[in-house]
PDB file of C-alpha atoms in Angstrom:
ATOM      1  CA  ARG P   1     105.138 108.060 135.413  1.00  0.00           C
ATOM      2  CA  TRP P   2     105.796 110.526 132.430  1.00  0.00           C
ATOM      3  CA  TYR P   3     104.349 112.169 128.931  1.00  0.00           C
ATOM      4  CA  VAL P   4     105.175 113.029 126.129  1.00  0.00           C
ATOM      5  CA  GLN P   5     104.009 115.496 122.973  1.00  0.00           C
ATOM      6  CA  HIS P   6     105.629 114.689 119.696  1.00  0.00           C
ATOM      7  CA  ILE P   7     103.330 117.371 117.739  1.00  0.00           C
ATOM      8  CA  PRO P   8     102.461 120.726 119.779  1.00  0.00           C
ATOM      9  CA  HIS P   9      99.435 122.877 119.504  1.00  0.00           C
ATOM     10  CA  ASP P  10      98.538 120.781 115.953  1.00  0.00           C
ATOM     11  CA  LEU P  11      96.635 121.599 113.621  1.00  0.00           C
ATOM     12  CA  TRP P  12      97.424 118.826 111.276  1.00  0.00           C
ATOM     13  CA  ASP P  13      95.574 116.345 112.768  1.00  0.00           C
ATOM     14  CA  TYR P  14      99.049 115.096 113.476  1.00  0.00           C
ATOM     15  CA  ASP P  15      96.988 112.674 115.581  1.00  0.00           C
ATOM     16  CA  ILE P  16      99.651 109.188 117.336  1.00  0.00           C
ATOM     17  CA  PRO P  17      97.750 106.631 116.787  1.00  0.00           C
ATOM     18  CA  ASN P  18     100.164 103.648 115.406  1.00  0.00           C
ATOM     19  CA  PRO P  19     100.344 101.541 118.315  1.00  0.00           C
ATOM     20  CA  PRO P  20     103.894 101.899 121.084  1.00  0.00           C
ATOM     21  CA  ILE P  21     105.526  98.513 121.110  1.00  0.00           C
ATOM     22  CA  LEU P  22     108.382  98.289 124.160  1.00  0.00           C
ATOM     23  CA  ALA P  23     111.200  96.299 123.084  1.00  0.00           C
ATOM     24  CA  ARG P  24     115.486  96.704 123.762  1.00  0.00           C
ATOM     25  CA  VAL P  25     117.689  98.539 121.166  1.00  0.00           C
ATOM     26  CA  GLY P  26     121.688  98.333 122.355  1.00  0.00           C
ATOM     27  CA  GLY P  27     120.420  97.345 126.297  1.00  0.00           C
ATOM     28  CA  ARG P  28     118.646 100.000 126.481  1.00  0.00           C
ATOM     29  CA  LYS P  29     114.227  99.415 127.082  1.00  0.00           C
ATOM     30  CA  VAL P  30     112.992 101.859 124.722  1.00  0.00           C
ATOM     31  CA  VAL P  31     109.658 102.317 124.123  1.00  0.00           C
ATOM     32  CA  MET P  32     109.054 103.153 119.641  1.00  0.00           C
ATOM     33  CA  HIS P  33     106.076 105.257 117.738  1.00  0.00           C
ATOM     34  CA  ALA P  34     105.562 105.816 114.960  1.00  0.00           C
ATOM     35  CA  GLY P  35     103.837 108.931 113.588  1.00  0.00           C
ATOM     36  CA  LYS P  36     101.535 110.548 110.865  1.00  0.00           C
ATOM     37  CA  ASP P  37     104.171 113.169 110.766  1.00  0.00           C
ATOM     38  CA  GLY P  38     106.376 110.588 108.804  1.00  0.00           C
ATOM     39  CA  TRP P  39     108.807 109.787 111.554  1.00  0.00           C
ATOM     40  CA  MET P  40     109.400 107.402 113.828  1.00  0.00           C
ATOM     41  CA  TYR P  41     110.211 108.608 117.219  1.00  0.00           C
ATOM     42  CA  MET P  42     112.315 106.146 120.589  1.00  0.00           C
ATOM     43  CA  MET P  43     111.917 107.482 124.089  1.00  0.00           C
ATOM     44  CA  ASP P  44     113.390 105.556 126.826  1.00  0.00           C
ATOM     45  CA  ALA P  45     110.651 103.747 128.242  1.00  0.00           C
ATOM     46  CA  ALA P  46     111.415 104.309 131.767  1.00  0.00           C
ATOM     47  CA  THR P  47     112.125 108.129 131.542  1.00  0.00           C
ATOM     48  CA  GLY P  48     110.471 109.196 128.502  1.00  0.00           C
ATOM     49  CA  ALA P  49     112.947 111.170 128.086  1.00  0.00           C
ATOM     50  CA  THR P  50     113.211 111.395 123.908  1.00  0.00           C
ATOM     51  CA  ILE P  51     116.091 109.747 122.791  1.00  0.00           C
ATOM     52  CA  ARG P  52     116.263 109.764 118.724  1.00  0.00           C
ATOM     53  CA  ARG P  53     113.757 110.809 116.181  1.00  0.00           C
ATOM     54  CA  SER P  54     114.343 108.671 113.021  1.00  0.00           C
ATOM     55  CA  ASP P  55     114.662 109.857 108.879  1.00  0.00           C
ATOM     56  CA  ALA P  56     111.159 110.531 106.928  1.00  0.00           C
ATOM     57  CA  PHE P  57     109.672 107.198 106.145  1.00  0.00           C
ATOM     58  CA  VAL P  58     107.723 109.231 103.919  1.00  0.00           C
ATOM     59  CA  PRO P  59     107.552 112.052 101.654  1.00  0.00           C
ATOM     60  CA  GLN P  60     106.612 115.386 103.377  1.00  0.00           C
ATOM     61  CA  GLU P  61     105.640 118.529 102.388  1.00  0.00           C
ATOM     62  CA  ASN P  62     104.805 121.821 103.505  1.00  0.00           C
ATOM     63  CA  MET P  63     105.102 120.183 107.231  1.00  0.00           C
ATOM     64  CA  TRP P  64     104.117 122.987 110.078  1.00  0.00           C
ATOM     65  CA  VAL P  65     102.315 125.136 107.326  1.00  0.00           C
ATOM     66  CA  PRO P  66      98.966 126.343 108.994  1.00  0.00           C
ATOM     67  CA  PRO P  67      95.857 126.191 106.983  1.00  0.00           C
ATOM     68  CA  ASP P  68      94.068 128.487 106.417  1.00  0.00           C
ATOM     69  CA  ALA P  69      90.628 128.875 103.900  1.00  0.00           C
ATOM     70  CA  LYS P  70      92.043 128.991 100.863  1.00  0.00           C
ATOM     71  CA  GLY P  71      93.641 124.977 101.791  1.00  0.00           C
ATOM     72  CA  ILE P  72      96.734 124.141 101.994  1.00  0.00           C
ATOM     73  CA  LEU P  73      99.148 121.023 100.503  1.00  0.00           C
ATOM     74  CA  MET P  74     100.039 118.729 102.777  1.00  0.00           C
ATOM     75  CA  ARG P  75     101.901 115.704 102.774  1.00  0.00           C
ATOM     76  CA  PRO P  76     101.914 112.866 104.755  1.00  0.00           C
ATOM     77  CA  GLY P  77      98.165 113.683 104.771  1.00  0.00           C
ATOM     78  CA  ILE P  78      95.711 113.825 107.937  1.00  0.00           C
ATOM     79  CA  PHE P  79      95.962 109.598 106.494  1.00  0.00           C
ATOM     80  CA  GLY P  80      99.312 109.632 105.783  1.00  0.00           C
ATOM     81  CA  GLY P  81     102.186 108.435 107.294  1.00  0.00           C
ATOM     82  CA  ALA P  82     101.246 105.886 110.216  1.00  0.00           C
ATOM     83  CA  ASN P  83      97.777 105.588 111.384  1.00  0.00           C
ATOM     84  CA  TRP P  84      96.016 103.112 113.355  1.00  0.00           C
ATOM     85  CA  PRO P  85      97.443 100.272 111.644  1.00  0.00           C
ATOM     86  CA  PRO P  86     100.140  98.123 114.114  1.00  0.00           C
ATOM     87  CA  SER P  87     103.952  98.358 113.313  1.00  0.00           C
ATOM     88  CA  SER P  88     105.894  95.804 114.165  1.00  0.00           C
ATOM     89  CA  PHE P  89     109.560  95.162 115.322  1.00  0.00           C
ATOM     90  CA  SER P  90     112.192  91.822 114.902  1.00  0.00           C
ATOM     91  CA  PRO P  91     114.641  91.342 117.739  1.00  0.00           C
ATOM     92  CA  GLN P  92     116.432  89.627 115.330  1.00  0.00           C
ATOM     93  CA  THR P  93     116.743  92.003 112.331  1.00  0.00           C
ATOM     94  CA  GLY P  94     116.700  95.119 115.406  1.00  0.00           C
ATOM     95  CA  LEU P  95     114.187  97.106 112.758  1.00  0.00           C
ATOM     96  CA  MET P  96     110.726  98.562 113.083  1.00  0.00           C
ATOM     97  CA  TYR P  97     109.104  97.738 110.545  1.00  0.00           C
ATOM     98  CA  ILE P  98     105.602 100.450 109.204  1.00  0.00           C
ATOM     99  CA  PRO P  99     102.880 100.702 107.560  1.00  0.00           C
ATOM    100  CA  ALA P 100     102.879 103.911 105.645  1.00  0.00           C
ATOM    101  CA  ARG P 101     100.799 105.975 103.584  1.00  0.00           C
ATOM    102  CA  ASP P 102     101.370 108.379 101.439  1.00  0.00           C
ATOM    103  CA  ARG P 103      98.255 111.294 100.958  1.00  0.00           C
ATOM    104  CA  VAL P 104      98.215 113.989  99.790  1.00  0.00           C
ATOM    105  CA  ASN P 105      95.187 116.308 100.711  1.00  0.00           C
ATOM    106  CA  MET P 106      94.734 120.588 101.059  1.00  0.00           C
ATOM    107  CA  ALA P 107      93.772 121.462 104.564  1.00  0.00           C
ATOM    108  CA  THR P 108      91.588 124.090 104.803  1.00  0.00           C
ATOM    109  CA  VAL P 109      89.385 126.092 107.610  1.00  0.00           C
ATOM    110  CA  ASN P 110      86.285 126.983 107.827  1.00  0.00           C
ATOM    111  CA  GLU P 111      86.107 129.733 109.780  1.00  0.00           C
ATOM    112  CA  SER P 112      82.012 129.895 110.214  1.00  0.00           C
ATOM    113  CA  ALA P 113      82.045 126.159 111.030  1.00  0.00           C
ATOM    114  CA  GLU P 114      80.223 125.782 114.660  1.00  0.00           C
ATOM    115  CA  PHE P 115      80.761 122.939 117.010  1.00  0.00           C
ATOM    116  CA  GLU P 116      77.646 120.445 117.748  1.00  0.00           C
ATOM    117  CA  ALA P 117      77.738 117.987 120.431  1.00  0.00           C
ATOM    118  CA  GLY P 118      77.774 114.622 119.456  1.00  0.00           C
ATOM    119  CA  LYS P 119      78.390 115.265 115.416  1.00  0.00           C
ATOM    120  CA  LEU P 120      82.160 115.019 113.618  1.00  0.00           C
ATOM    121  CA  PHE P 121      83.898 118.676 113.807  1.00  0.00           C
ATOM    122  CA  THR P 122      86.649 119.802 111.811  1.00  0.00           C
ATOM    123  CA  GLY P 123      86.627 123.956 111.972  1.00  0.00           C
ATOM    124  CA  GLY P 124      87.489 122.926 108.022  1.00  0.00           C
ATOM    125  CA  SER P 125      87.879 120.104 104.941  1.00  0.00           C
ATOM    126  CA  PHE P 126      90.613 118.010 104.044  1.00  0.00           C
ATOM    127  CA  PRO P 127      90.141 116.905 100.220  1.00  0.00           C
ATOM    128  CA  ALA P 128      92.366 114.745  98.277  1.00  0.00           C
ATOM    129  CA  ILE P 129      94.389 116.103  95.679  1.00  0.00           C
ATOM    130  CA  ARG P 130      92.664 114.394  92.010  1.00  0.00           C
ATOM    131  CA  ASP P 131      95.669 114.121  90.421  1.00  0.00           C
ATOM    132  CA  ARG P 132      97.786 112.469  93.093  1.00  0.00           C
ATOM    133  CA  PRO P 133      96.135 109.280  94.276  1.00  0.00           C
ATOM    134  CA  PRO P 134      96.919 107.709  97.447  1.00  0.00           C
ATOM    135  CA  THR P 135      99.491 104.431  97.392  1.00  0.00           C
ATOM    136  CA  GLY P 136     101.175 103.142 100.314  1.00  0.00           C
ATOM    137  CA  LEU P 137     104.721 101.410 101.282  1.00  0.00           C
ATOM    138  CA  LEU P 138     106.539  99.051 104.118  1.00  0.00           C
ATOM    139  CA  ALA P 139     108.687 100.978 105.541  1.00  0.00           C
ATOM    140  CA  ALA P 140     111.869  99.134 107.750  1.00  0.00           C
ATOM    141  CA  VAL P 141     113.647 101.661 109.861  1.00  0.00           C
ATOM    142  CA  ASP P 142     116.450 101.371 112.417  1.00  0.00           C
ATOM    143  CA  PRO P 143     116.134 102.525 115.695  1.00  0.00           C
ATOM    144  CA  ALA P 144     119.618 102.431 116.842  1.00  0.00           C
ATOM    145  CA  THR P 145     120.421 105.123 114.781  1.00  0.00           C
ATOM    146  CA  GLY P 146     117.123 106.801 113.257  1.00  0.00           C
ATOM    147  CA  LYS P 147     117.894 105.364 109.612  1.00  0.00           C
ATOM    148  CA  VAL P 148     115.652 104.420 106.560  1.00  0.00           C
ATOM    149  CA  LYS P 149     116.784 101.104 105.605  1.00  0.00           C
ATOM    150  CA  TRP P 150     114.753  99.736 102.696  1.00  0.00           C
ATOM    151  CA  GLN P 151     111.446 101.281 102.127  1.00  0.00           C
ATOM    152  CA  ALA P 152     109.176  98.852  99.311  1.00  0.00           C
ATOM    153  CA  PRO P 153     105.954 100.614  97.976  1.00  0.00           C
ATOM    154  CA  THR P 154     102.344  99.130  96.754  1.00  0.00           C
ATOM    155  CA  PRO P 155     100.077 100.319  94.910  1.00  0.00           C
ATOM    156  CA  THR P 156      96.795 101.281  96.478  1.00  0.00           C
ATOM    157  CA  TRP P 157      97.712 103.264 100.133  1.00  0.00           C
ATOM    158  CA  THR P 158      97.261 100.248 102.750  1.00  0.00           C
ATOM    159  CA  TRP P 159      95.235  99.764 106.191  1.00  0.00           C
ATOM    160  CA  SER P 160      97.251  97.078 107.440  1.00  0.00           C
ATOM    161  CA  GLY P 161      99.349  96.032 110.236  1.00  0.00           C
ATOM    162  CA  THR P 162     102.784  94.423 109.798  1.00  0.00           C
ATOM    163  CA  LEU P 163     103.723  91.440 111.669  1.00  0.00           C
ATOM    164  CA  ALA P 164     107.385  90.191 112.120  1.00  0.00           C
ATOM    165  CA  THR P 165     108.268  86.583 112.362  1.00  0.00           C
ATOM    166  CA  ALA P 166     111.402  84.722 113.150  1.00  0.00           C
ATOM    167  CA  GLY P 167     111.940  82.989 110.147  1.00  0.00           C
ATOM    168  CA  GLY P 168     112.281  86.428 108.651  1.00  0.00           C
ATOM    169  CA  LEU P 169     109.410  87.398 107.342  1.00  0.00           C
ATOM    170  CA  VAL P 170     107.470  90.673 107.595  1.00  0.00           C
ATOM    171  CA  PHE P 171     103.699  90.254 106.459  1.00  0.00           C
ATOM    172  CA  MET P 172     101.329  93.351 105.315  1.00  0.00           C
ATOM    173  CA  GLY P 173      98.157  92.904 103.152  1.00  0.00           C
ATOM    174  CA  GLU P 174      96.837  95.566 101.108  1.00  0.00           C
ATOM    175  CA  SER P 175      93.278  97.291 100.158  1.00  0.00           C
ATOM    176  CA  ASN P 176      93.757  96.012  97.272  1.00  0.00           C
ATOM    177  CA  GLY P 177      93.557  92.450  98.095  1.00  0.00           C
ATOM    178  CA  TRP P 178      96.700  90.989  98.272  1.00  0.00           C
ATOM    179  CA  ILE P 179      98.787  89.645 101.352  1.00  0.00           C
ATOM    180  CA  ARG P 180     102.178  89.836 101.089  1.00  0.00           C
ATOM    181  CA  ALA P 181     105.788  88.143 102.530  1.00  0.00           C
ATOM    182  CA  TYR P 182     108.703  90.428 102.354  1.00  0.00           C
ATOM    183  CA  ASP P 183     111.493  89.334 103.113  1.00  0.00           C
ATOM    184  CA  ALA P 184     112.768  91.206 106.857  1.00  0.00           C
ATOM    185  CA  THR P 185     116.243  92.316 105.890  1.00  0.00           C
ATOM    186  CA  ASP P 186     115.758  93.692 102.249  1.00  0.00           C
ATOM    187  CA  GLY P 187     112.647  94.137 101.317  1.00  0.00           C
ATOM    188  CA  LYS P 188     112.001  91.605  98.827  1.00  0.00           C
ATOM    189  CA  VAL P 189     108.514  90.507  98.004  1.00  0.00           C
ATOM    190  CA  LEU P 190     109.146  86.767  98.453  1.00  0.00           C
ATOM    191  CA  TRP P 191     105.469  85.308  98.333  1.00  0.00           C
ATOM    192  CA  SER P 192     101.974  86.775  97.707  1.00  0.00           C
ATOM    193  CA  PHE P 193      98.084  85.776  97.673  1.00  0.00           C
ATOM    194  CA  PHE P 194      94.933  87.704  95.998  1.00  0.00           C
ATOM    195  CA  CYS P 195      92.580  86.878  99.298  1.00  0.00           C
ATOM    196  CA  GLY P 196      89.841  88.883  96.925  1.00  0.00           C
ATOM    197  CA  ALA P 197      88.884  91.239  99.287  1.00  0.00           C
ATOM    198  CA  GLY P 198      90.927  94.657 100.753  1.00  0.00           C
ATOM    199  CA  VAL P 199      93.255  93.057 102.854  1.00  0.00           C
ATOM    200  CA  ASP P 200      92.548  95.665 106.253  1.00  0.00           C
ATOM    201  CA  GLY P 201      93.766  93.885 108.826  1.00  0.00           C
ATOM    202  CA  SER P 202      96.339  92.593 110.512  1.00  0.00           C
ATOM    203  CA  PRO P 203      98.169  89.426 110.001  1.00  0.00           C
ATOM    204  CA  VAL P 204      98.714  86.551 112.782  1.00  0.00           C
ATOM    205  CA  THR P 205     100.651  84.045 113.139  1.00  0.00           C
ATOM    206  CA  TYR P 206     100.146  80.964 115.761  1.00  0.00           C
ATOM    207  CA  GLU P 207     101.444  77.209 116.229  1.00  0.00           C
ATOM    208  CA  LEU P 208      99.396  73.836 116.043  1.00  0.00           C
ATOM    209  CA  ASP P 209     100.342  70.667 116.441  1.00  0.00           C
ATOM    210  CA  GLY P 210     103.662  71.859 115.466  1.00  0.00           C
ATOM    211  CA  ARG P 211     102.756  73.818 112.447  1.00  0.00           C
ATOM    212  CA  GLN P 212     102.999  77.496 111.985  1.00  0.00           C
ATOM    213  CA  TYR P 213     100.255  79.572 109.792  1.00  0.00           C
ATOM    214  CA  ILE P 214      99.409  83.143 109.208  1.00  0.00           C
ATOM    215  CA  ALA P 215      95.917  84.434 109.434  1.00  0.00           C
ATOM    216  CA  VAL P 216      94.366  87.672 107.930  1.00  0.00           C
ATOM    217  CA  PRO P 217      90.990  88.943 107.554  1.00  0.00           C
ATOM    218  CA  ALA P 218      89.972  89.862 104.263  1.00  0.00           C
ATOM    219  CA  GLY P 219      86.585  92.792 104.365  1.00  0.00           C
ATOM    220  CA  GLY P 220      87.743  95.480 103.747  1.00  0.00           C
ATOM    221  CA  ILE P 221      87.171  98.744 105.341  1.00  0.00           C
ATOM    222  CA  ARG P 222      85.429 101.772 104.058  1.00  0.00           C
ATOM    223  CA  TYR P 223      88.794 102.985 102.801  1.00  0.00           C
ATOM    224  CA  ALA P 224      88.941  99.998 100.450  1.00  0.00           C
ATOM    225  CA  GLN P 225      88.467  99.121  97.015  1.00  0.00           C
ATOM    226  CA  LEU P 226      87.040  96.058  97.277  1.00  0.00           C
ATOM    227  CA  LYS P 227      84.080  94.648 100.098  1.00  0.00           C
ATOM    228  CA  GLY P 228      84.546  90.977 101.504  1.00  0.00           C
ATOM    229  CA  ASN P 229      83.597  89.453 104.478  1.00  0.00           C
ATOM    230  CA  ALA P 230      86.415  86.352 105.121  1.00  0.00           C
ATOM    231  CA  ILE P 231      89.572  84.590 107.136  1.00  0.00           C
ATOM    232  CA  LEU P 232      91.562  83.050 105.509  1.00  0.00           C
ATOM    233  CA  ILE P 233      94.572  80.795 107.200  1.00  0.00           C
ATOM    234  CA  PHE P 234      98.257  79.264 105.391  1.00  0.00           C
ATOM    235  CA  ALA P 235     100.247  77.548 106.585  1.00  0.00           C
ATOM    236  CA  LEU P 236     103.673  77.697 106.665  1.00  0.00           C
ATOM    237  CA  PRO P 237     106.431  75.023 104.717  1.00  0.00           C
ATOM    238  CA  SER P 238     106.654  72.333 107.474  1.00  0.00           C
ATOM    239  CA  THR P 239     109.646  71.571 108.900  1.00  0.00           C
ATOM    240  CA  GLY P 240     109.323  67.851 108.204  1.00  0.00           C
ATOM    241  CA  ARG P 241     109.234  68.036 112.291  1.00  0.00           C
TER     242      ARG P 241
END
């Protein structure tokens, strides 16, 4: 029916793996999408017409500088911005909650690199910068205005998705083993729990016998500091029903 290309002639691996979100904003049915480039895009769901691009939700340096053999500092790097961990949207607050990364790297081109079928081919390399370790943050973006409402930094980068609940909470895990609940309106941390392994999967919520629960995997992907093999389940406070 339609398509939109956010990054024409992409030389920076700014592909768009973050799952799109369908919602109503200002009475209009829209598709919202957070990019690895550090911006959130909002499009008309029926036509694909771009409505707006948000302010940057992560720091940006050397955007659109083509990589070369010497190397170009790239921020957000290829692992930065909004990668595959899903964002979430709350109709109550009208905000989109993006799990984001600030991962600076060098982008280099190797002219002699040759493609081999079945093997990873990048045509260069993207090493991290030793004295600039990756960090993460939870960004709340207002799609109605494109403004970043608030940001909550994390000590390490995060590969967990976000979960916004009707109770005014946003849950997000961290690769250092913590899961946290944030106030959806201002980003204040309201609760934290150490899971023993990288919380690099997305939390989910469900109801059983009138009680609400939060479940999250703690296993750690290859980028995690801590490895494990567990699913943790938490019960929200009872309402007395």
